[in-house]
PDB file of C-alpha atoms in Angstrom:
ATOM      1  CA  UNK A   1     -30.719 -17.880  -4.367  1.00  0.00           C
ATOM      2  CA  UNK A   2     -34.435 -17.231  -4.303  1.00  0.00           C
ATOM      3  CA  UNK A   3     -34.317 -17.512  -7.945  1.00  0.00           C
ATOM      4  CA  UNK A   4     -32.731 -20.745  -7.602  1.00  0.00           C
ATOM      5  CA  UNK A   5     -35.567 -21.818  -5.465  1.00  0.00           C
ATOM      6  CA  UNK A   6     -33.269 -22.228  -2.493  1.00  0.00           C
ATOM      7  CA  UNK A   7     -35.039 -22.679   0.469  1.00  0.00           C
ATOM      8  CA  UNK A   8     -34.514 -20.047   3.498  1.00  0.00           C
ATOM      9  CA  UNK A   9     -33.278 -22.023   5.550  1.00  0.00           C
ATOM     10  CA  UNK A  10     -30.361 -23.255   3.069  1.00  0.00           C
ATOM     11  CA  UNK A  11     -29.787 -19.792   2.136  1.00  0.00           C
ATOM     12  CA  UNK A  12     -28.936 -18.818   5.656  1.00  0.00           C
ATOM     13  CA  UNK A  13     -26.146 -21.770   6.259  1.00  0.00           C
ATOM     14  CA  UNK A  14     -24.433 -21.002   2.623  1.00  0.00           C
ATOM     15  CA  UNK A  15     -24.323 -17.506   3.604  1.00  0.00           C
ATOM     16  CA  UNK A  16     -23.238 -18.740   7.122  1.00  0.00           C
ATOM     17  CA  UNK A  17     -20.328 -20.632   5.385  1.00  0.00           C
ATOM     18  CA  UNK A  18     -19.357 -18.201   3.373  1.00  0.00           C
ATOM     19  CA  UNK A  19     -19.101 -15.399   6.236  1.00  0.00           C
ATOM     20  CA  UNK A  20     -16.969 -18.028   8.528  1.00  0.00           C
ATOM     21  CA  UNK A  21     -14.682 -19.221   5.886  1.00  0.00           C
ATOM     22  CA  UNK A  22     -13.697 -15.274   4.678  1.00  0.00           C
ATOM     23  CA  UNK A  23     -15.314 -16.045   1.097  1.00  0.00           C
ATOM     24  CA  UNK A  24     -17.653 -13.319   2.030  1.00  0.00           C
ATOM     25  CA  UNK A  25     -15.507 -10.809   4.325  1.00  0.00           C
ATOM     26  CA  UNK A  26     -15.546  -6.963   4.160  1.00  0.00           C
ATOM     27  CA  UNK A  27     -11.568  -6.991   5.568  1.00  0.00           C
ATOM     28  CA  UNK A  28     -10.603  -9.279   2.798  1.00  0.00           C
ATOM     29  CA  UNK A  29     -12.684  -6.948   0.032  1.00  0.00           C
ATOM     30  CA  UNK A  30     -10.839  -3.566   1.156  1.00  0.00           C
ATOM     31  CA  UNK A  31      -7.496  -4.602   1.158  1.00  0.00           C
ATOM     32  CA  UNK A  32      -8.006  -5.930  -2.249  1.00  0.00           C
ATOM     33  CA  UNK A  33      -9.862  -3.502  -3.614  1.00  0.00           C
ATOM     34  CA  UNK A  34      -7.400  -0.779  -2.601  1.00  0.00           C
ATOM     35  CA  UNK A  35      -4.257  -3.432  -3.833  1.00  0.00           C
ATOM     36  CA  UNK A  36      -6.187  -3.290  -7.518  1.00  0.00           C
ATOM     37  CA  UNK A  37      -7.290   0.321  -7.469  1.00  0.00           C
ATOM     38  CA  UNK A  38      -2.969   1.269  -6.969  1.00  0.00           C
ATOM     39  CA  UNK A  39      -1.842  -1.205  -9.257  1.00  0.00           C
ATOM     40  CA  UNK A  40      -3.974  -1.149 -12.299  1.00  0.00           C
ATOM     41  CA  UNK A  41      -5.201   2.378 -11.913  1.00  0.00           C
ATOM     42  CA  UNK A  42      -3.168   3.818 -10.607  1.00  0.00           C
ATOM     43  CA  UNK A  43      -5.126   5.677  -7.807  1.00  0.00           C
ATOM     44  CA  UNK A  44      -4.108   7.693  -4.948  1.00  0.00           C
ATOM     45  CA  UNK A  45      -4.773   7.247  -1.282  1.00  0.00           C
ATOM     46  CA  UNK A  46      -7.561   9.787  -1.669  1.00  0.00           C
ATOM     47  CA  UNK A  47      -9.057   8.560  -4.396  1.00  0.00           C
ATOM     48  CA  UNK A  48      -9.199   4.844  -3.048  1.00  0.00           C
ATOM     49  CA  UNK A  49     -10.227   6.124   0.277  1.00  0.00           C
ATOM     50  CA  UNK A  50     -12.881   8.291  -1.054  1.00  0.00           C
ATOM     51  CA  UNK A  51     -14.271   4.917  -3.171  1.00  0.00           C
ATOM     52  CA  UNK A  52     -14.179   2.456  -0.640  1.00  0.00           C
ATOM     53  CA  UNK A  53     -16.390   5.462   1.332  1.00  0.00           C
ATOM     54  CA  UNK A  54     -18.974   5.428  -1.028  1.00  0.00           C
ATOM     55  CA  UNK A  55     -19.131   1.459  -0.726  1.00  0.00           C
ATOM     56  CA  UNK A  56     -20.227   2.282   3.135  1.00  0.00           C
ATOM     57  CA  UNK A  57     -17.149   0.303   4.371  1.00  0.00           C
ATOM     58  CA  UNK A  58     -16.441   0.499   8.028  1.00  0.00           C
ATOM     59  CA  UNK A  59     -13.555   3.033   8.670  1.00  0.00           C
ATOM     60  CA  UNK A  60     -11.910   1.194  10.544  1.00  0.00           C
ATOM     61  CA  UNK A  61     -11.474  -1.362   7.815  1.00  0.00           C
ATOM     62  CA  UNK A  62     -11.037   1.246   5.378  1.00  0.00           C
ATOM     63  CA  UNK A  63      -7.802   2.833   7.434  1.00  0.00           C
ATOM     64  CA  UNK A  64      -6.334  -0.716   7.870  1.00  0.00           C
ATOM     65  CA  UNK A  65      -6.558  -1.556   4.457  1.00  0.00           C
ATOM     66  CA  UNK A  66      -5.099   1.588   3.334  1.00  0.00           C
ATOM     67  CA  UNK A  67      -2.257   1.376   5.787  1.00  0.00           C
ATOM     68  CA  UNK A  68      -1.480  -1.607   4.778  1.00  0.00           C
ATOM     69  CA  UNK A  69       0.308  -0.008   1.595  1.00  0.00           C
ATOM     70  CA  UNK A  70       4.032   0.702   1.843  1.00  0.00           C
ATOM     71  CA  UNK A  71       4.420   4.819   1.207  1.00  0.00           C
ATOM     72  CA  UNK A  72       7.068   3.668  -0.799  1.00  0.00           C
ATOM     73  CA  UNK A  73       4.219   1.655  -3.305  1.00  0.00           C
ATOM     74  CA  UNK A  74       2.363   4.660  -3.440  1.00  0.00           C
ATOM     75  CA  UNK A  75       5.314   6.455  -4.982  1.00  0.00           C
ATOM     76  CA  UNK A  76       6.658   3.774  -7.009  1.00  0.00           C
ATOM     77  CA  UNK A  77       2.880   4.081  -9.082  1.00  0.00           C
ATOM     78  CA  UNK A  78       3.247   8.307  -9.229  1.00  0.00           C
ATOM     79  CA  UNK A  79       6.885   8.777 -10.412  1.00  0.00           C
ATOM     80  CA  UNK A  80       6.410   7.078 -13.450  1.00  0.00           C
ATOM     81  CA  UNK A  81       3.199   8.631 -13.956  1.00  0.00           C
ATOM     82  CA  UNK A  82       4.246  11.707 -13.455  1.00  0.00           C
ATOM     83  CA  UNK A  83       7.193  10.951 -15.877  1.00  0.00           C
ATOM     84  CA  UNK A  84       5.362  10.004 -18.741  1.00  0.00           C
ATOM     85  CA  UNK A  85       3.197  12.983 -18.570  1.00  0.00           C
ATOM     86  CA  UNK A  86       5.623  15.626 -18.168  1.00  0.00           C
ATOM     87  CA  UNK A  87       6.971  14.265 -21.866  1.00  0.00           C
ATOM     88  CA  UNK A  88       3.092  13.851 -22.862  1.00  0.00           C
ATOM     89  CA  UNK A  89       2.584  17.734 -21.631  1.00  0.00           C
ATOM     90  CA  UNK A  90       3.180  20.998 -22.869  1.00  0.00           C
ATOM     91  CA  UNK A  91       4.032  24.229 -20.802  1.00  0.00           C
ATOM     92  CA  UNK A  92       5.482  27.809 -21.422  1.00  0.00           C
ATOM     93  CA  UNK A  93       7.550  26.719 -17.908  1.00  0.00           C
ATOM     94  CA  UNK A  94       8.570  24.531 -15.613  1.00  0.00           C
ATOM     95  CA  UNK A  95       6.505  26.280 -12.911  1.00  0.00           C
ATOM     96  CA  UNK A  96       3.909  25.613 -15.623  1.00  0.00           C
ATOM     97  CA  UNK A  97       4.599  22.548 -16.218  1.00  0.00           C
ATOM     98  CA  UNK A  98       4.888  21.365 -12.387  1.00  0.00           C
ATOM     99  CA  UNK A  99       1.784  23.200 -11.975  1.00  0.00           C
ATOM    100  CA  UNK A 100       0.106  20.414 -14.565  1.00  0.00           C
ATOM    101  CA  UNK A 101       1.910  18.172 -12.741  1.00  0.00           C
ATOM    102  CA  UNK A 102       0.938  18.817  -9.756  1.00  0.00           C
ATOM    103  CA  UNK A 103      -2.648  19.297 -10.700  1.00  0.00           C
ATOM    104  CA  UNK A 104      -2.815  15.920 -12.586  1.00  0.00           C
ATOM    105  CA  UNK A 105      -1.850  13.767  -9.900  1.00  0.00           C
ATOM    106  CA  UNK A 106      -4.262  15.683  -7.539  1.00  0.00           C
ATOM    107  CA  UNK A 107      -6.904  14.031  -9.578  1.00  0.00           C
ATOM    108  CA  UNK A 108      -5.511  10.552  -9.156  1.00  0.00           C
ATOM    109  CA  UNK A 109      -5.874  11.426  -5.228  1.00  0.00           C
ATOM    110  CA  UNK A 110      -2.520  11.570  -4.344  1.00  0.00           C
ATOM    111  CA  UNK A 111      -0.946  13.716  -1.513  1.00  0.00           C
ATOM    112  CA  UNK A 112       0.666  17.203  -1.705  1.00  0.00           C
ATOM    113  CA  UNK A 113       3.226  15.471  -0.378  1.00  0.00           C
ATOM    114  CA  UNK A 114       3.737  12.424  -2.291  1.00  0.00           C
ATOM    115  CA  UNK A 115       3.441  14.588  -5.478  1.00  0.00           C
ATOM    116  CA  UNK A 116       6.058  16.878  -4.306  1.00  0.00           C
ATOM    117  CA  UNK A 117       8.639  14.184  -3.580  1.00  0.00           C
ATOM    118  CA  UNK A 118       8.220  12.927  -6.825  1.00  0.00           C
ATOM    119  CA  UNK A 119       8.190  16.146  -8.386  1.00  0.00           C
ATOM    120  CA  UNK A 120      11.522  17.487  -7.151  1.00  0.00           C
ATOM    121  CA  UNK A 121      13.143  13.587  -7.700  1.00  0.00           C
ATOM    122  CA  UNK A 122      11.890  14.206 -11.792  1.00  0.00           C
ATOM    123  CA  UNK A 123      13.545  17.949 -11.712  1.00  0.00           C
ATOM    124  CA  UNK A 124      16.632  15.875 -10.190  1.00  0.00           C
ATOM    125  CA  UNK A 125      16.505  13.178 -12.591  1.00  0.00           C
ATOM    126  CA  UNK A 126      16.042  15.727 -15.517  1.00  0.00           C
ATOM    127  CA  UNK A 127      19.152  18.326 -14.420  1.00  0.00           C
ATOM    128  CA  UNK A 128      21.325  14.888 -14.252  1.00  0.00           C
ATOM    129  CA  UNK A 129      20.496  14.393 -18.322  1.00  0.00           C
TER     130      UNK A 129
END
């Protein structure tokens, strides 16, 4: 805006306006942020949580935004992902191959436990074919 030439004192009731009517709001960014970082890339709760840390968000807004997610989402992203590379993957194994698994969607920044419910449901699924 000082570019613009705006003066200081208009700079401080746009800003104003855009802080009361949630244009500019740090709530609004997080939940967001963490609704785009699960759908399109496919991150884990980590992963997102560890981002939205290095943006200096509040934690409090950080947990909310995060808990706003259904567990079910979060697992609805990984067992596909997890299917499509366990064909993508070679292994020896299927401890070898859940061990790529496994490691794989550690990286995304999902849970031990989110990645082993989705694991055993793809040895399921598999057994079944």
């Amino acid at each position: 805006m000082d570019r613009w030439g705006i003066d200081a004192d208009a700079q401080e009731r746009i800003v104003e306006y855009l802080v009361n009517n949630r244009y500019v709001d740090d709530r609004r960014y997080a939940r967001s942020f963490v609704n785009d970082k699960l759908k399109y890339n496919k991150w884990g709760r980590r992963k997102i949580e560890q981002a939205l840390w290095m943006k200096h968000l509040d934690k409090d807004i950080m947990q909310e935004a995060l808990d706003d997610i259904d567990e079910a989402d979060w697992l609805s992203v990984l067992r596909p992902m997890l299917q499509s590379k366990r064909r993508s993957t070679k292994a020896e194994s299927e401890y070898e191959m859940n061990t790529k698994l496994f490691r794989y969607a550690m990286s995304r920044g999902f849970s031990v436990e989110e990645i082993r419910k989705c694991i055993d449901c793809d040895d399921i699924d598999e057994e079944e074919e």
